[in-house]
PDB file of C-alpha atoms and ligand atoms in Angstrom:
ATOM      1  CA  MET A1239       0.000   0.000   0.000  1.00 77.00           C
ATOM      2  CA  ALA A1240       1.404   3.360  -1.023  1.00 90.00           C
ATOM      3  CA  ARG A1241       1.362   6.311   1.329  1.00 93.00           C
ATOM      4  CA  VAL A1242       0.466   9.447  -0.573  1.00 95.00           C
ATOM      5  CA  PRO A1243       0.244  13.022   0.716  1.00 96.00           C
ATOM      6  CA  VAL A1244      -3.197  14.608   1.033  1.00 93.00           C
ATOM      7  CA  ALA A1245      -1.975  17.554  -1.050  1.00 91.00           C
ATOM      8  CA  ASP A1246       1.141  18.469  -2.995  1.00 88.00           C
ATOM      9  CA  ALA A1247       3.576  21.012  -1.601  1.00 90.00           C
ATOM     10  CA  LEU A1248       2.353  20.842   2.000  1.00 96.00           C
ATOM     11  CA  PHE A1249       5.261  18.866   3.427  1.00 97.00           C
ATOM     12  CA  THR A1250       8.388  17.107   2.185  1.00 97.00           C
ATOM     13  CA  TRP A1251       7.453  13.525   1.324  1.00 95.00           C
ATOM     14  CA  PRO A1252       8.592  10.793   1.357  1.00 93.00           C
ATOM     15  CA  SER A1253      11.021  11.647   4.125  1.00 93.00           C
ATOM     16  CA  ASP A1254      12.267  10.247   7.423  1.00 92.00           C
ATOM     17  CA  ASP A1255      12.225  13.780   8.818  1.00 94.00           C
ATOM     18  CA  PRO A1256       9.430  15.531   6.970  1.00 96.00           C
ATOM     19  CA  GLN A1257       9.152  19.302   7.128  1.00 98.00           C
ATOM     20  CA  LEU A1258       6.288  21.613   6.317  1.00 98.00           C
ATOM     21  CA  ILE A1259       6.855  23.645   3.177  1.00 98.00           C
ATOM     22  CA  GLY A1260       6.270  27.342   3.654  1.00 97.00           C
ATOM     23  CA  SER A1261       7.370  30.433   1.842  1.00 97.00           C
ATOM     24  CA  ARG A1262       9.419  33.456   2.833  1.00 98.00           C
ATOM     25  CA  CYS A1263       9.232  36.960   1.441  1.00 98.00           C
ATOM     26  CA  THR A1264      12.580  37.944  -0.028  1.00 98.00           C
ATOM     27  CA  SER A1265      11.822  41.592   0.765  1.00 98.00           C
ATOM     28  CA  CYS A1266      10.606  41.714   4.379  1.00 97.00           C
ATOM     29  CA  GLY A1267      11.372  38.143   5.480  1.00 97.00           C
ATOM     30  CA  ILE A1268       7.902  37.173   6.717  1.00 97.00           C
ATOM     31  CA  VAL A1269       7.243  33.426   6.650  1.00 97.00           C
ATOM     32  CA  THR A1270       3.907  31.946   5.582  1.00 97.00           C
ATOM     33  CA  PHE A1271       2.362  28.510   5.668  1.00 97.00           C
ATOM     34  CA  PRO A1272       1.110  27.210   3.359  1.00 95.00           C
ATOM     35  CA  VAL A1273       3.045  28.717   0.450  1.00 96.00           C
ATOM     36  CA  GLN A1274       1.679  32.040  -0.773  1.00 95.00           C
ATOM     37  CA  GLU A1275       2.310  33.725  -4.092  1.00 95.00           C
ATOM     38  CA  SER A1276       2.612  37.171  -2.593  1.00 97.00           C
ATOM     39  CA  CYS A1277       3.561  38.562   0.782  1.00 97.00           C
ATOM     40  CA  PRO A1278       0.642  39.175   3.171  1.00 96.00           C
ATOM     41  CA  ARG A1279       2.598  42.003   4.826  1.00 97.00           C
ATOM     42  CA  CYS A1280       4.225  43.972   2.012  1.00 98.00           C
ATOM     43  CA  ALA A1281       2.562  42.478  -1.106  1.00 96.00           C
ATOM     44  CA  PHE A1282       5.956  41.695  -2.628  1.00 96.00           C
ATOM     45  CA  THR A1283       5.597  38.854  -5.129  1.00 96.00           C
ATOM     46  CA  ASP A1284       9.055  37.289  -4.887  1.00 97.00           C
ATOM     47  CA  MET A1285       8.450  34.515  -2.350  1.00 97.00           C
ATOM     48  CA  GLU A1286      11.007  31.747  -1.919  1.00 98.00           C
ATOM     49  CA  GLU A1287      10.349  28.218  -0.682  1.00 97.00           C
ATOM     50  CA  HIS A1288      11.198  27.862   2.976  1.00 98.00           C
ATOM     51  CA  LEU A1289      11.197  24.607   4.958  1.00 98.00           C
ATOM     52  CA  LEU A1290       9.793  25.071   8.440  1.00 98.00           C
ATOM     53  CA  PRO A1291      11.303  23.753  11.669  1.00 97.00           C
ATOM     54  CA  ARG A1292       9.846  20.452  12.867  1.00 97.00           C
ATOM     55  CA  ARG A1293       9.258  21.598  16.420  1.00 98.00           C
ATOM     56  CA  GLY A1294       7.210  24.372  17.958  1.00 98.00           C
ATOM     57  CA  ARG A1295       5.084  25.373  20.924  1.00 98.00           C
ATOM     58  CA  LEU A1296       1.382  24.701  21.317  1.00 97.00           C
ATOM     59  CA  TRP A1297      -0.478  27.994  21.450  1.00 94.00           C
ATOM     60  CA  ALA A1298      -4.220  27.277  21.327  1.00 94.00           C
ATOM     61  CA  TRP A1299      -6.224  24.159  20.704  1.00 95.00           C
ATOM     62  CA  THR A1300      -9.614  22.520  20.658  1.00 94.00           C
ATOM     63  CA  THR A1301     -11.151  19.179  19.793  1.00 93.00           C
ATOM     64  CA  GLN A1302     -12.815  18.614  16.436  1.00 93.00           C
ATOM     65  CA  SER A1303     -15.575  16.314  17.641  1.00 92.00           C
ATOM     66  CA  PHE A1304     -17.636  16.174  14.427  1.00 93.00           C
ATOM     67  CA  PRO A1305     -16.682  16.103  10.727  1.00 93.00           C
ATOM     68  CA  PRO A1306     -15.910  19.582   9.353  1.00 90.00           C
ATOM     69  CA  PRO A1307     -17.856  20.905   6.319  1.00 90.00           C
ATOM     70  CA  SER A1308     -17.079  19.083   3.087  1.00 88.00           C
ATOM     71  CA  PRO A1309     -15.556  20.425   0.900  1.00 87.00           C
ATOM     72  CA  PRO A1310     -12.803  21.201   1.771  1.00 83.00           C
ATOM     73  CA  TYR A1311     -12.828  18.373   4.291  1.00 88.00           C
ATOM     74  CA  GLY A1312     -12.307  15.024   2.545  1.00 87.00           C
ATOM     75  CA  GLY A1313     -11.819  12.652   5.446  1.00 90.00           C
ATOM     76  CA  PRO A1314     -13.995  10.035   7.126  1.00 90.00           C
ATOM     77  CA  THR A1315     -17.562  10.902   8.086  1.00 92.00           C
ATOM     78  CA  GLY A1316     -20.381   9.195   9.930  1.00 92.00           C
ATOM     79  CA  ASP A1317     -19.389   6.221  12.061  1.00 92.00           C
ATOM     80  CA  ALA A1318     -15.882   6.276  10.555  1.00 90.00           C
ATOM     81  CA  PHE A1319     -15.150   9.732  11.954  1.00 93.00           C
ATOM     82  CA  VAL A1320     -12.781   9.834  14.905  1.00 90.00           C
ATOM     83  CA  PRO A1321     -12.489  13.103  16.886  1.00 92.00           C
ATOM     84  CA  TYR A1322      -9.098  14.757  16.669  1.00 93.00           C
ATOM     85  CA  GLY A1323      -7.332  17.712  18.156  1.00 95.00           C
ATOM     86  CA  ILE A1324      -6.745  20.875  16.213  1.00 95.00           C
ATOM     87  CA  GLY A1325      -4.594  23.747  17.272  1.00 96.00           C
ATOM     88  CA  TYR A1326      -2.030  26.414  16.548  1.00 97.00           C
ATOM     89  CA  VAL A1327       1.627  25.598  16.873  1.00 98.00           C
ATOM     90  CA  GLU A1328       4.046  28.511  16.986  1.00 98.00           C
ATOM     91  CA  LEU A1329       7.275  27.703  15.168  1.00 97.00           C
ATOM     92  CA  PRO A1330       9.810  29.913  16.937  1.00 94.00           C
ATOM     93  CA  GLY A1331      10.559  33.116  15.067  1.00 92.00           C
ATOM     94  CA  GLU A1332       8.709  31.910  11.993  1.00 96.00           C
ATOM     95  CA  VAL A1333       4.973  31.424  11.786  1.00 97.00           C
ATOM     96  CA  LYS A1334       1.942  30.018  13.596  1.00 97.00           C
ATOM     97  CA  VAL A1335       0.617  26.927  11.866  1.00 97.00           C
ATOM     98  CA  GLU A1336      -2.961  25.698  12.208  1.00 96.00           C
ATOM     99  CA  SER A1337      -2.708  21.934  12.360  1.00 97.00           C
ATOM    100  CA  ARG A1338      -4.324  18.694  13.291  1.00 96.00           C
ATOM    101  CA  LEU A1339      -2.956  17.339  16.586  1.00 97.00           C
ATOM    102  CA  THR A1340      -2.308  13.656  17.304  1.00 96.00           C
ATOM    103  CA  GLU A1341      -3.840  14.154  20.744  1.00 94.00           C
ATOM    104  CA  ALA A1342      -7.619  14.601  20.852  1.00 90.00           C
ATOM    105  CA  ASP A1343      -8.012  14.949  24.622  1.00 91.00           C
ATOM    106  CA  PRO A1344      -7.676  18.645  25.554  1.00 87.00           C
ATOM    107  CA  ALA A1345      -6.990  17.655  29.173  1.00 88.00           C
ATOM    108  CA  VAL A1346      -3.517  16.344  28.349  1.00 90.00           C
ATOM    109  CA  LEU A1347      -2.460  19.384  26.311  1.00 94.00           C
ATOM    110  CA  ARG A1348      -0.733  22.352  27.918  1.00 94.00           C
ATOM    111  CA  ASP A1349      -0.102  25.907  26.867  1.00 95.00           C
ATOM    112  CA  GLY A1350       3.450  26.150  25.527  1.00 96.00           C
ATOM    113  CA  MET A1351       3.861  22.382  25.223  1.00 96.00           C
ATOM    114  CA  GLU A1352       6.628  21.356  22.826  1.00 97.00           C
ATOM    115  CA  MET A1353       5.194  19.756  19.701  1.00 97.00           C
ATOM    116  CA  GLU A1354       6.824  17.935  16.817  1.00 97.00           C
ATOM    117  CA  LEU A1355       5.645  17.374  13.264  1.00 98.00           C
ATOM    118  CA  ALA A1356       4.246  13.922  12.504  1.00 96.00           C
ATOM    119  CA  ILE A1357       2.763  12.443   9.352  1.00 96.00           C
ATOM    120  CA  VAL A1358      -0.433  10.548  10.139  1.00 95.00           C
ATOM    121  CA  PRO A1359      -2.997   8.444   8.242  1.00 93.00           C
ATOM    122  CA  PHE A1360      -5.973  10.491   7.052  1.00 92.00           C
ATOM    123  CA  ARG A1361      -8.087   8.213   4.862  1.00 92.00           C
ATOM    124  CA  THR A1362      -7.857   5.489   2.221  1.00 92.00           C
ATOM    125  CA  ASP A1363      -8.427   6.554  -1.357  1.00 92.00           C
ATOM    126  CA  ASP A1364     -10.288   4.697  -4.098  1.00 92.00           C
ATOM    127  CA  GLU A1365      -7.094   2.959  -5.260  1.00 94.00           C
ATOM    128  CA  GLY A1366      -6.395   1.632  -1.774  1.00 94.00           C
ATOM    129  CA  ASN A1367      -3.571   4.043  -1.055  1.00 95.00           C
ATOM    130  CA  GLU A1368      -3.167   5.369   2.431  1.00 95.00           C
ATOM    131  CA  VAL A1369      -3.565   9.129   2.244  1.00 96.00           C
ATOM    132  CA  VAL A1370      -1.453  10.866   4.876  1.00 96.00           C
ATOM    133  CA  THR A1371      -1.601  14.363   6.286  1.00 96.00           C
ATOM    134  CA  PHE A1372       0.458  16.351   8.764  1.00 97.00           C
ATOM    135  CA  ALA A1373      -0.180  16.748  12.467  1.00 97.00           C
ATOM    136  CA  PHE A1374       1.713  17.863  15.511  1.00 97.00           C
ATOM    137  CA  ALA A1375       2.410  15.441  18.353  1.00 97.00           C
ATOM    138  CA  PRO A1376       3.446  16.255  21.931  1.00 96.00           C
ATOM    139  CA  VAL A1377       7.200  15.669  22.232  1.00 95.00           C
ATOM    140  CA  GLY A1378       7.914  12.639  24.401  1.00 79.00           C
ATOM    141  CA  GLY A1379       4.290  11.566  24.312  1.00 61.00           C
ATOM    142  CA  ALA A1380       1.337  13.087  26.119  1.00 50.00           C
ATOM    143  CA  ALA A1381       2.100  11.629  29.523  1.00 50.00           C
ATOM    144  CA  SER A1382       2.162  14.148  32.351  1.00 49.00           C
ATOM    145  CA  GLY A1383       4.704  14.133  35.136  1.00 46.00           C
ATOM    146  CA  GLY A1384       8.362  13.297  34.897  1.00 43.00           C
ATOM    147  CA  GLY A1385       9.223  16.587  33.248  1.00 44.00           C
ATOM    148  CA  ALA A1386      10.007  17.251  29.629  1.00 43.00           C
TER     149      ALA A1386
HETATM  150 ZN1   ZN B1987       7.109  40.955   2.506  1.00 97.52          ZN
END
């Protein structure tokens, strides 16, 4: 079974250490994710590809406990839907990324928690390929106590 990305140009794939693919304005240096054609700050149109760091800090989160509107959502619905976490992860000095989280229980997440990029199964397509998407996972697992 092949593992295929949910969309092109979202993250480096295949890779043992995948990174999100963003863009950086060559004029003012602002970083965006996903890639944008022009700068949201200064409207400059010379954006270069910029790979984002794999780790960041959790900033805000919630639980997606029902399937989002489709489209754009293309994942499981009905009985196949499994609640998942969704949140913002601040990549230091770069950009805040809205992302799926591997942890769906808000009780185990903490403000400022260190998170690392993970590639996770999303759905199976009509050809039987496993479609994967990106998520952020708590570093060292979600267990509390014992320090980080
Ligand atoms: Zn700019």
